[in-house]
XYZ file of C-alpha atoms in Angstrom:
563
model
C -22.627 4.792 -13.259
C -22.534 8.638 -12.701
C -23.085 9.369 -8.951
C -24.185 13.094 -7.830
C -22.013 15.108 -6.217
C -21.981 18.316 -4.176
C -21.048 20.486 -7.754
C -23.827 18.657 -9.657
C -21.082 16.008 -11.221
C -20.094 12.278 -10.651
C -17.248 10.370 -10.524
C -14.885 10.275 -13.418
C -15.593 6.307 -13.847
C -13.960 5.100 -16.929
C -14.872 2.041 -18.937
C -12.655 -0.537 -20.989
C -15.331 0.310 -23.956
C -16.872 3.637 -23.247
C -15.219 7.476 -22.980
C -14.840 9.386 -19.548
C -17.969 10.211 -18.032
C -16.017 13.420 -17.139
C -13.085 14.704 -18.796
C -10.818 17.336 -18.485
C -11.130 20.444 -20.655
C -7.697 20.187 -22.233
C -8.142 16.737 -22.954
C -9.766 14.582 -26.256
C -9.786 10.728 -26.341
C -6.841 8.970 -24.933
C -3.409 10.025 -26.559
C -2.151 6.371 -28.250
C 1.196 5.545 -26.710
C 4.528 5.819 -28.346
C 7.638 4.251 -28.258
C 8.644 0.647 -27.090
C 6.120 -0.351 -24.889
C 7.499 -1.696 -21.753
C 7.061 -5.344 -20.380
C 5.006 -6.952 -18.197
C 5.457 -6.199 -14.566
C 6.580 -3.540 -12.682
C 10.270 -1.591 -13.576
C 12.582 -2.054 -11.771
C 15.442 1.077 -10.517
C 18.651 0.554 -10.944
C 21.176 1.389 -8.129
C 21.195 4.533 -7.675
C 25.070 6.662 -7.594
C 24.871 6.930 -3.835
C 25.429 10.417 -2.448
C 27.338 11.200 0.641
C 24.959 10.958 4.234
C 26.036 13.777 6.669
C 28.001 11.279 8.810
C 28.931 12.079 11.797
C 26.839 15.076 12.792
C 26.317 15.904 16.206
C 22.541 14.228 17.856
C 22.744 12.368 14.326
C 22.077 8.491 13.909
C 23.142 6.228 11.403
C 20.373 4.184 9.929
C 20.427 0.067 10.617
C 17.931 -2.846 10.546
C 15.785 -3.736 13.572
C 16.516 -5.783 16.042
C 16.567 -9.382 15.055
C 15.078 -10.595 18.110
C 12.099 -8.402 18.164
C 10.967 -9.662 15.088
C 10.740 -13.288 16.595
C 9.466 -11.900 19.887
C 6.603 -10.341 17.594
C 5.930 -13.386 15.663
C 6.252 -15.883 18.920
C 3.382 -12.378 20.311
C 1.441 -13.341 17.180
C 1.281 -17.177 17.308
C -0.021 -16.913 21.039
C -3.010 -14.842 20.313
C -6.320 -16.330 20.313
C -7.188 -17.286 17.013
C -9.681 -14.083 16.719
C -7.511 -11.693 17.755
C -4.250 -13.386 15.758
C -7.030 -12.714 12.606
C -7.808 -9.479 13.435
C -3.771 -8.449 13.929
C -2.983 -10.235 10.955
C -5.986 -8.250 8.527
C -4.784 -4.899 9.551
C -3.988 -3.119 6.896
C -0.478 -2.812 5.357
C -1.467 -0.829 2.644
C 1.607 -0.057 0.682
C 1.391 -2.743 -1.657
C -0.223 -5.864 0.437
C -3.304 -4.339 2.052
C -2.531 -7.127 4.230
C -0.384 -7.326 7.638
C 2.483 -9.245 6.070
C 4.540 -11.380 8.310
C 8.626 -11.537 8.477
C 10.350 -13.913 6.566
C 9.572 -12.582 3.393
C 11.249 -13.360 0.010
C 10.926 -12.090 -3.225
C 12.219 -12.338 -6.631
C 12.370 -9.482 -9.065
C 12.169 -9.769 -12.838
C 11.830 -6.448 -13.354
C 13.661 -3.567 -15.663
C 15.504 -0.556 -15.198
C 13.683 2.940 -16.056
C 16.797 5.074 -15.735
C 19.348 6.196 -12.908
C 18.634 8.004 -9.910
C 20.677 9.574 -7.020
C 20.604 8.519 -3.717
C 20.587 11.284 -0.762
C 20.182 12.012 2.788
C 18.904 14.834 4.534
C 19.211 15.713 8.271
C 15.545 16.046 10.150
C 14.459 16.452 13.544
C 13.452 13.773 15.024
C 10.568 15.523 16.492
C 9.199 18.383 14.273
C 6.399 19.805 16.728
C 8.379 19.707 20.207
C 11.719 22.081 21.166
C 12.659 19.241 23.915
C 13.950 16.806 21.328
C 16.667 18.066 19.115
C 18.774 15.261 17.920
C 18.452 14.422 13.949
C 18.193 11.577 11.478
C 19.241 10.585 8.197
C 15.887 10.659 5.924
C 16.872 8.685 2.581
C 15.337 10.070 -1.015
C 15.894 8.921 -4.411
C 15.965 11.914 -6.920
C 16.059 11.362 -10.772
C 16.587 14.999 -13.129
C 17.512 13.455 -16.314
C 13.810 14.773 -18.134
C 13.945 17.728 -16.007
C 13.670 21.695 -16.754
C 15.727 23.350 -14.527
C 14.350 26.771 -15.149
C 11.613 25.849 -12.551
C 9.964 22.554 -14.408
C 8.042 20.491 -11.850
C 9.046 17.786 -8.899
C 6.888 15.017 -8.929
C 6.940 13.698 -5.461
C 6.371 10.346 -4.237
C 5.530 10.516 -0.848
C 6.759 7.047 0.759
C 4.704 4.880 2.482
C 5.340 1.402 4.935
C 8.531 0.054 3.615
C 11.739 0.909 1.636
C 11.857 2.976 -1.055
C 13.610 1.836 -3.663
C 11.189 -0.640 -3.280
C 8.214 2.010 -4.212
C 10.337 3.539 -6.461
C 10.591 0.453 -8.832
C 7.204 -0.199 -8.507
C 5.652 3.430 -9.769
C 6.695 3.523 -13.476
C 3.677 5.761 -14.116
C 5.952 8.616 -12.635
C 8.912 7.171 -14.887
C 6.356 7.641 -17.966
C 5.391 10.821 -17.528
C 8.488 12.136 -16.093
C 9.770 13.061 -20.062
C 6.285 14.522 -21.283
C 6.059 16.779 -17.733
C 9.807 17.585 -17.749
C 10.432 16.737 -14.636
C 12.086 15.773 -11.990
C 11.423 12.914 -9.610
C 11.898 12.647 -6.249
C 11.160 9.294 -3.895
C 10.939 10.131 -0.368
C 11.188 8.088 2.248
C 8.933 7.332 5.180
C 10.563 7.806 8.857
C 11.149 4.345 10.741
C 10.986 2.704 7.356
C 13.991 1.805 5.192
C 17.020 3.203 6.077
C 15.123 6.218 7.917
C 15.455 5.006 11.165
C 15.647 7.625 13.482
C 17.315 5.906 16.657
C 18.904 3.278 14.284
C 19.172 -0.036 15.404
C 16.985 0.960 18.724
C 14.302 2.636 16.643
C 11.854 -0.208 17.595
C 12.826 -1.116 20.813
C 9.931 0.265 22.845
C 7.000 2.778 22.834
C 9.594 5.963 23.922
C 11.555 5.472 20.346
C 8.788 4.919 18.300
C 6.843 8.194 19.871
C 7.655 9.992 16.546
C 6.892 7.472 14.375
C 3.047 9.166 13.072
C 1.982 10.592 9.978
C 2.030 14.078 10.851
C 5.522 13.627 11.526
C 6.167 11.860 8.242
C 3.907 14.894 6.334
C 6.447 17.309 8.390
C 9.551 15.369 6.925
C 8.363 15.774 3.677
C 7.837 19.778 3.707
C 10.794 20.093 5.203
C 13.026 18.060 2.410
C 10.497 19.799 -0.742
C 11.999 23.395 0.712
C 15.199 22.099 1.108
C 14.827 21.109 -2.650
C 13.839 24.069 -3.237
C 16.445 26.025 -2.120
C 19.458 23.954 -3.098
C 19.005 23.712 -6.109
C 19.462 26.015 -9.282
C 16.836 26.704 -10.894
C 14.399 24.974 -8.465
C 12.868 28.028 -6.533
C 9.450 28.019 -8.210
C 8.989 24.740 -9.066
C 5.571 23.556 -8.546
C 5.419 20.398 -6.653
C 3.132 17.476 -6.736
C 2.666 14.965 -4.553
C 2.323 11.219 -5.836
C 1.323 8.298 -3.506
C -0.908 4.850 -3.699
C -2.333 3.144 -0.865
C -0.879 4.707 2.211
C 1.644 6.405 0.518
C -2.055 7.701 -1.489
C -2.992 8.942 1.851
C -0.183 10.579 2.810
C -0.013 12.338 -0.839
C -3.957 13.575 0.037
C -3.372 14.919 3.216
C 0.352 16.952 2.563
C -1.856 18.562 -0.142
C -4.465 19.306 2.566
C -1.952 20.457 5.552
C 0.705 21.676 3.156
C -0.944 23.934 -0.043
C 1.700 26.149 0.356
C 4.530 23.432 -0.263
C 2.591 20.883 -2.959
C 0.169 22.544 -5.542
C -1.783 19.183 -6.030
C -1.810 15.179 -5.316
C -2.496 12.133 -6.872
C -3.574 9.969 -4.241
C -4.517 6.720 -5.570
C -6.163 3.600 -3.658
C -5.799 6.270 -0.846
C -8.392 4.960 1.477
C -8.756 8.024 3.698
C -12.317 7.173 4.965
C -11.295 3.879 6.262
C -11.600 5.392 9.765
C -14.339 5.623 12.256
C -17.670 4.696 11.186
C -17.361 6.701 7.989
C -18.047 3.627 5.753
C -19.189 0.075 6.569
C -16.146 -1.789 8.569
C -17.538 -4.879 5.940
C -17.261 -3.339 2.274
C -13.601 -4.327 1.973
C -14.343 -8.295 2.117
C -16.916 -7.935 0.086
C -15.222 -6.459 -2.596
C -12.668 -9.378 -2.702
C -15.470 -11.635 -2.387
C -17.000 -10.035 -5.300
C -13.360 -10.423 -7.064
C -13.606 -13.875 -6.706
C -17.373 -14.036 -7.655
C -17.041 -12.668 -10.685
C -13.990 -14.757 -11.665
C -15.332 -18.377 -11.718
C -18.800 -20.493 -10.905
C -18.561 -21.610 -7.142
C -15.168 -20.138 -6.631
C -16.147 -18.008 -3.668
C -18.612 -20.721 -1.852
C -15.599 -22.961 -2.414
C -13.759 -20.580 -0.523
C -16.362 -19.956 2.188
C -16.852 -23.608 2.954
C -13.189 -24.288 3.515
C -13.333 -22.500 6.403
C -15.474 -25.084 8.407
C -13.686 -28.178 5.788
C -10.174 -26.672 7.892
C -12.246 -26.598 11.624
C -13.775 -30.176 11.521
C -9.999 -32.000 10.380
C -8.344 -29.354 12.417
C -9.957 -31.023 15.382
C -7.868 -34.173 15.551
C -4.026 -34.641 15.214
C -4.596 -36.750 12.179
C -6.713 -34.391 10.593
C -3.503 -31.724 11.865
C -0.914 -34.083 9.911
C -3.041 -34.509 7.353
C -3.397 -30.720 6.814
C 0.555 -30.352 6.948
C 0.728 -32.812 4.117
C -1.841 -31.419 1.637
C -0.658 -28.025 2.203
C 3.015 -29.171 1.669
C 3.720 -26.654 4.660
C 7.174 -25.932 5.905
C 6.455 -26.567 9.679
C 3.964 -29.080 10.062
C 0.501 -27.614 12.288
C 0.658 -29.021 16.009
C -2.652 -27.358 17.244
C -5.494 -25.100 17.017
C -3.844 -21.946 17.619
C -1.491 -23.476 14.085
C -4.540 -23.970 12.629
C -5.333 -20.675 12.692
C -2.601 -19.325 11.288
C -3.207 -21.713 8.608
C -6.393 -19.580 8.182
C -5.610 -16.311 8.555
C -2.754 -17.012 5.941
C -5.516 -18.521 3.077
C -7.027 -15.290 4.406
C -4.334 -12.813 3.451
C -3.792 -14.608 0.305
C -7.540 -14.046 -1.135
C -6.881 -10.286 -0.268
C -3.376 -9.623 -1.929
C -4.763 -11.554 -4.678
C -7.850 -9.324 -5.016
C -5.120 -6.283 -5.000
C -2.729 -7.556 -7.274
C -5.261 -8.767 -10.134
C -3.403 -7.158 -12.986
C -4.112 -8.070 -16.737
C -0.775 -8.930 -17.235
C 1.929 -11.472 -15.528
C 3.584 -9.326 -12.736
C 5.935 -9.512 -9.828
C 4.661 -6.952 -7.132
C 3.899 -9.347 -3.921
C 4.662 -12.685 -5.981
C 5.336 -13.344 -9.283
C 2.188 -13.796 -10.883
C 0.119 -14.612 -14.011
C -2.458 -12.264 -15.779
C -5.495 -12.048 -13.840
C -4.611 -13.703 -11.380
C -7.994 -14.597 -9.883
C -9.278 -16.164 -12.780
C -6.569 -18.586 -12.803
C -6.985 -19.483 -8.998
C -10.803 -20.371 -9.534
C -10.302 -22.714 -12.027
C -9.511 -24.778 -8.811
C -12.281 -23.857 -7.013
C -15.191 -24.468 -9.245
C -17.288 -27.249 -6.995
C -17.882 -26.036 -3.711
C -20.242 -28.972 -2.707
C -17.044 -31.490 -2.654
C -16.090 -33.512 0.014
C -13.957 -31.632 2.631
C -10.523 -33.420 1.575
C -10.974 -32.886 -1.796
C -12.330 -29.643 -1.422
C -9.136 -28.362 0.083
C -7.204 -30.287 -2.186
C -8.434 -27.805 -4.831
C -7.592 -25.049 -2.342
C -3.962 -25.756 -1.874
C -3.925 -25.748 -5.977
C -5.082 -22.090 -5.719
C -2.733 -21.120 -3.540
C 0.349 -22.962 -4.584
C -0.416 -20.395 -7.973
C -0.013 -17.459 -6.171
C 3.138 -19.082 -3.461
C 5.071 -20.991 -6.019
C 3.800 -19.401 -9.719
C 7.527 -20.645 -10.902
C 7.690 -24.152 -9.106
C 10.815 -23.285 -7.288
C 9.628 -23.637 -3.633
C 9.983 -26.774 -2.199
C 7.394 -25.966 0.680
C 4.954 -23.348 1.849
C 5.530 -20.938 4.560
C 2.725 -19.737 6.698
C 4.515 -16.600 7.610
C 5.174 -15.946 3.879
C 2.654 -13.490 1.764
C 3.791 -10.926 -0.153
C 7.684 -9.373 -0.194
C 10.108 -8.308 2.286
C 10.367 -4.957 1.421
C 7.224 -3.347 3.433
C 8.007 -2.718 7.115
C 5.723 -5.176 9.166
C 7.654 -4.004 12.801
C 6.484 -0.016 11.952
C 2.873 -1.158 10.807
C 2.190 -3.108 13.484
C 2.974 0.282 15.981
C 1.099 3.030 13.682
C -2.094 0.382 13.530
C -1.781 0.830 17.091
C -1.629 4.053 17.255
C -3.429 6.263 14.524
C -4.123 4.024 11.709
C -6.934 2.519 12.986
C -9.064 1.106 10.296
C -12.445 -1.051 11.272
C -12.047 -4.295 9.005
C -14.894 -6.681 9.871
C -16.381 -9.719 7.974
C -19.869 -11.827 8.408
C -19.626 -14.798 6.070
C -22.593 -13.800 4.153
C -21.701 -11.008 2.020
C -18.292 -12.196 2.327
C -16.565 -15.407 1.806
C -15.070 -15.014 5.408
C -15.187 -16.527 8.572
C -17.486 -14.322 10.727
C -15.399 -11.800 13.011
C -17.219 -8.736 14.458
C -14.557 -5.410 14.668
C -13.795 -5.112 18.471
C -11.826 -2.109 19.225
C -11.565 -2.679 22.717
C -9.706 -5.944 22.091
C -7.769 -4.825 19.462
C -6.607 -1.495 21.944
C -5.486 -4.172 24.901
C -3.214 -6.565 22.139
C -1.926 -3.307 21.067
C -1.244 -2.121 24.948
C -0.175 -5.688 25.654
C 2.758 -5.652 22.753
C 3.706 -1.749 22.668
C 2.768 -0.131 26.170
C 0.222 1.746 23.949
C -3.342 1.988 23.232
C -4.914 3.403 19.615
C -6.831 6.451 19.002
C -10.056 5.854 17.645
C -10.920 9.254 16.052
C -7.520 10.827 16.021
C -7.553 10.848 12.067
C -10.751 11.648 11.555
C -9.582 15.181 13.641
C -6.025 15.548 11.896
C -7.350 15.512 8.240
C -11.325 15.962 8.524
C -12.872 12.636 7.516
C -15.401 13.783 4.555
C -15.143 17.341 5.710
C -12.514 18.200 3.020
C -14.498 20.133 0.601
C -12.394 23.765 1.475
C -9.352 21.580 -0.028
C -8.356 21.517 -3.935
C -5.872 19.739 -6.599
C -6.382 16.402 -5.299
C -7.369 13.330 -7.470
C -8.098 10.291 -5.902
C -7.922 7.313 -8.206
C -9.538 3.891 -7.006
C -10.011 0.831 -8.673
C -13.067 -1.242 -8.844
C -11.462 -4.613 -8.116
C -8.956 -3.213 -5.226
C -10.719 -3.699 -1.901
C -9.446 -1.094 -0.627
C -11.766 1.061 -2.839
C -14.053 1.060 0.101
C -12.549 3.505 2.114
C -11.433 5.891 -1.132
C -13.644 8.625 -1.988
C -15.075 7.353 -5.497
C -17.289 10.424 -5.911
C -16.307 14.240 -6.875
C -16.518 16.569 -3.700
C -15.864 19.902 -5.739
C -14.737 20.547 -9.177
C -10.914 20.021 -7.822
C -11.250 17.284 -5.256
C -11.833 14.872 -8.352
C -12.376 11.310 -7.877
C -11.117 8.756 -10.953
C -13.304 5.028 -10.998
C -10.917 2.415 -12.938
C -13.323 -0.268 -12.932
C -10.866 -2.646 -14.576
C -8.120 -1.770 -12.346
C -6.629 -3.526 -9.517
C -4.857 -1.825 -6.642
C -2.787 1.435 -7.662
C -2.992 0.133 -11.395
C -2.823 3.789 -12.382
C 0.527 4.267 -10.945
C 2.024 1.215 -12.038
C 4.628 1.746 -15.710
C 2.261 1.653 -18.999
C 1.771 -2.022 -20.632
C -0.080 -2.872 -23.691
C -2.157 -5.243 -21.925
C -3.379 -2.307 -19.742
C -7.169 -1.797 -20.009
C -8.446 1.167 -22.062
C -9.987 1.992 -18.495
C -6.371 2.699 -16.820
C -4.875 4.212 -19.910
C -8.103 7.068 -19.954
C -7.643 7.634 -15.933
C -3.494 8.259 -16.741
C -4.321 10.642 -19.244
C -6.828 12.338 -17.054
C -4.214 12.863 -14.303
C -1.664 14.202 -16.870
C -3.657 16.543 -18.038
C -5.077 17.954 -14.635
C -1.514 18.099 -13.367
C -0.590 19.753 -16.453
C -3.786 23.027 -15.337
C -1.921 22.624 -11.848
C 1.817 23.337 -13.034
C 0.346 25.652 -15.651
C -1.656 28.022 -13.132
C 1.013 27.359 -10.273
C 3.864 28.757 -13.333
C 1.335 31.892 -13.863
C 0.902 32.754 -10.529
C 5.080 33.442 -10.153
């Protein structure tokens, strides 16, 4: 489907059996790959030859993990909610891989590769860019790899880091690994502030509202300016490189908008499942459940009325302490439910699960949130194909979809309602920019979703958020910062989306100018794009990577001319 657009053109939406719609001048049909093709999954970083942090600087602090006992204050927060509002906290976005608000306790197992070595660095940056009061510094972490690069000014490919550590991104965005070769260039991994080991007040970083002030996006956006010119400057050969900026899901976002606030330090961005119009009232708070709905639809007869009538199967046995032990059993749960208020955890868990299975349905087996088989979904509805059972045996079926995506490789001996995608994402930083500027209307109605009904109410959400941070959110704050849909005087951005990632929704999925381009993968999943090449890889997702190369190749090419 070709959708008008202010320059007369539509989305770049690419097809598994079809050409581009649109493609770029320089380009003909998709270049066949070359080489071993890697394996399935993500690849995986190596350890990188750690380089020396500035230790010891004056107003400088060491990076360390969070408080232990906050997380289980935040968690015991969490299970005291009323069931609504423990829903609505838990389906905030954490959009760096998840989509979903994970909870702590993660674990997960990696099978994944090395792509090549990288150095690990640390740069001192103020802790408050925008303010003379504050002048102490922190230790931001990036990854750089050089081994492909020019050094008479080739490019920096930037991945601008989102909700979590790093190294974590960095294994999981082989696209830049792929390319890195055919661009000769260098790659750079940046970390996020308050994420990681960029903690700015170290172990106290999120010990109240007064160290987490400077824990925004601007901020972040600020961080990452500063450490492209200090790039720039230090090394040889580096002065005119032209710099993109790479970034999926949040990280997506935050690639979008340095492009927009930054043209002078990034000559273009891929943002990818960037959903910068999740904000305000710019699109329907209910698209993003329907598009997992839809995921689920489309993957097996009765699979998502299966799903919708466990919701009322889980209320009626939920109702009686035998129906609460029975529960425990079928779901072979770690800690058996007690109550309502366990109950709905129960749900909101199922909940998250449909969601990061909706993100993560990749063709091929893969270990991003879980380890996984190909298309995931499809496999999970071959449980769920009679909605009209009986309520026990209807959530019998259930627990067989979801012991697929929790225990894939039979190892776990129980399931853990905290548990739902990996470790590495930063739930304890989410939680405070949700309540703060990343406020993103998520609502569902349980009839063009597979959902339990739950209206968005930002006036509850804004006293739980004052209630567990001494804060309350700004509605429209984003929507001033980086101009909602007003964005057409901005260029060099391509914003991929896929047409099974939810999160689609809030991505612009139609051109806005001949530069603001907008890439449809209707095959792909969340981020697919930026994940490492696989021959199981839709023709789809191979068309939109060659589309970004080549548009990034007009950027470094006109960026080289104009020096």
């Amino acid at each position: 489907m070709e959708a008008a657009s202010a320059n007369g053109e539509g989305a770049r939406e690419l097809t598994s059996d079809r050409q581009p719609i649109g493609r770029c001048r320089c380009l003909g049909p998709a270049p066949p790959r070359v080489g071993l093709a890697p394996p399935p999954g993500s690849r995986r970083c190596p350890r990188g030859r750690a380089g020396q942090p500035r230790a010891g600087e004056p107003g400088s602090y060491k990076a360390a993990g969070p408080a232990p006992l906050l997380l289980l204050l935040l968690l015991l927060l969490l299970l005291l909610l009323p069931a609504a509002m423990l829903r609505l906290l838990l389906l905030l976005p954490l959009l760096g891989a998840a989509g979903a608000l994970p909870s702590p306790l993660r674990r997960r197992r990696s099978a994944s590769l090395p792509v090549g070595p990288y150095l690990t660095r640390y740069l001192s940056q103020q802790i408050d860019h925008f303010g003379f009061d504050e002048n102490r510094t922190f230790q931001q972490r990036y990854l750089v790899a050089d081994q492909n690069w020019k050094k008479d000014n080739g490019p920096i490919l930037f991945y601008t880091g989102n909700e979590g550590d790093i190294t974590w991104f960095c294994n999981n965005t082989g696209f830049m690994w792929d390319v890195a070769e055919e661009l000769n260039a260098m790659l750079v991994f940046a970390e996020h502030r308050y994420y990681g080991e960029s903690l700015p007040f170290g172990n106290e970083s999120f010990s109240d509202s007064k160290h987490l002030n400077y824990l925004t996006s601007e901020q972040a956006l600020a961080d990452f300016a500063v450490l492209v010119e200090y790039l720039k400057m230090t090394i040889a050969g580096a002065r005119h490189s032209p710099v993109i900026a790479i970034g999926g899901s949040y990280g997506g976002m935050l690639a979008a908008w340095f492009r927009m606030k930054y043209p002078h330090v990034v000559v273009g961005a891929l943002a990818a499942s960037a959903p910068i119009w999740q904000f305000g009232d710019l699109v329907p708070c209910g698209t993003f459940f329907s598009i997992v709905t839809n995921d689920f639809k489309k993957s097996g007869t009765g699979c998502s009325e299966s799903i919708r009538n466990s919701w009322d199967a889980i209320n009626h046995l939920s109702s009686t302490d035998a129906g609460l032990q029975w529960l425990s059993n079928t779901f072979h749960l770690c800690s058996p439910l007690k109550n309502l208020q366990d109950a709905a955890v129960l749900k909101n868990w199922l909940s998250e699960t449909w969601v990061n299975l909706a993100m993560v349905n990749y063709p091929y087996k893969a270990d991003f949130l879980q380890p996984l088989p190909a298309w995931p979904i499809q496999e999970v509805c071959k449980f769920l194909k009679d909605p009209s059972l009986s309520e026990k045996l209807l959530l019998q079926n259930v627990f067989q979809a979801v012991n697929l995506y929790y225990n894939y490789t039979g190892e776990a001996p129980c399931l853990d309602v905290s548990q739902t995608a990996t470790k590495s994402l930063g739930e304890m930083g989410w939680y405070y920019q949700a309540c703060t500027e990343m406020v993103m209307p998520l609502c569902t109605d349980g009839v063009h979703d597979m959902f339990e009904p739950q209206k968005w109410d930002f006036d509850a959400l804004s006293e739980e958020c004052y209630r567990m941070w001494g804060v309350r959110p700004r509605l429209s704050w984003i929507l001033s910062m980086y101009g909602g849909k007003n964005i057409s005087s901005h260029s060099n951005i391509i914003f991929s989306n896929g047409g099974l990632d939810p999160w689609s929704a809030g991505g612009v999925t139609q051109n806005i100018t001949n530069s603001l381009v907008a890439v449809v993968i209707p095959d792909g999943a969340h981020h697919l794009d930026l994940r490492s090449r696989n021959p199981l890889d839709p023709k789809s997702v191979q068309q939109a990577r060659a589309l970004e190369i080549c548009l990034m190749k007009q950027w470094i090419e006109k960026a080289r001319h104009s020096h």
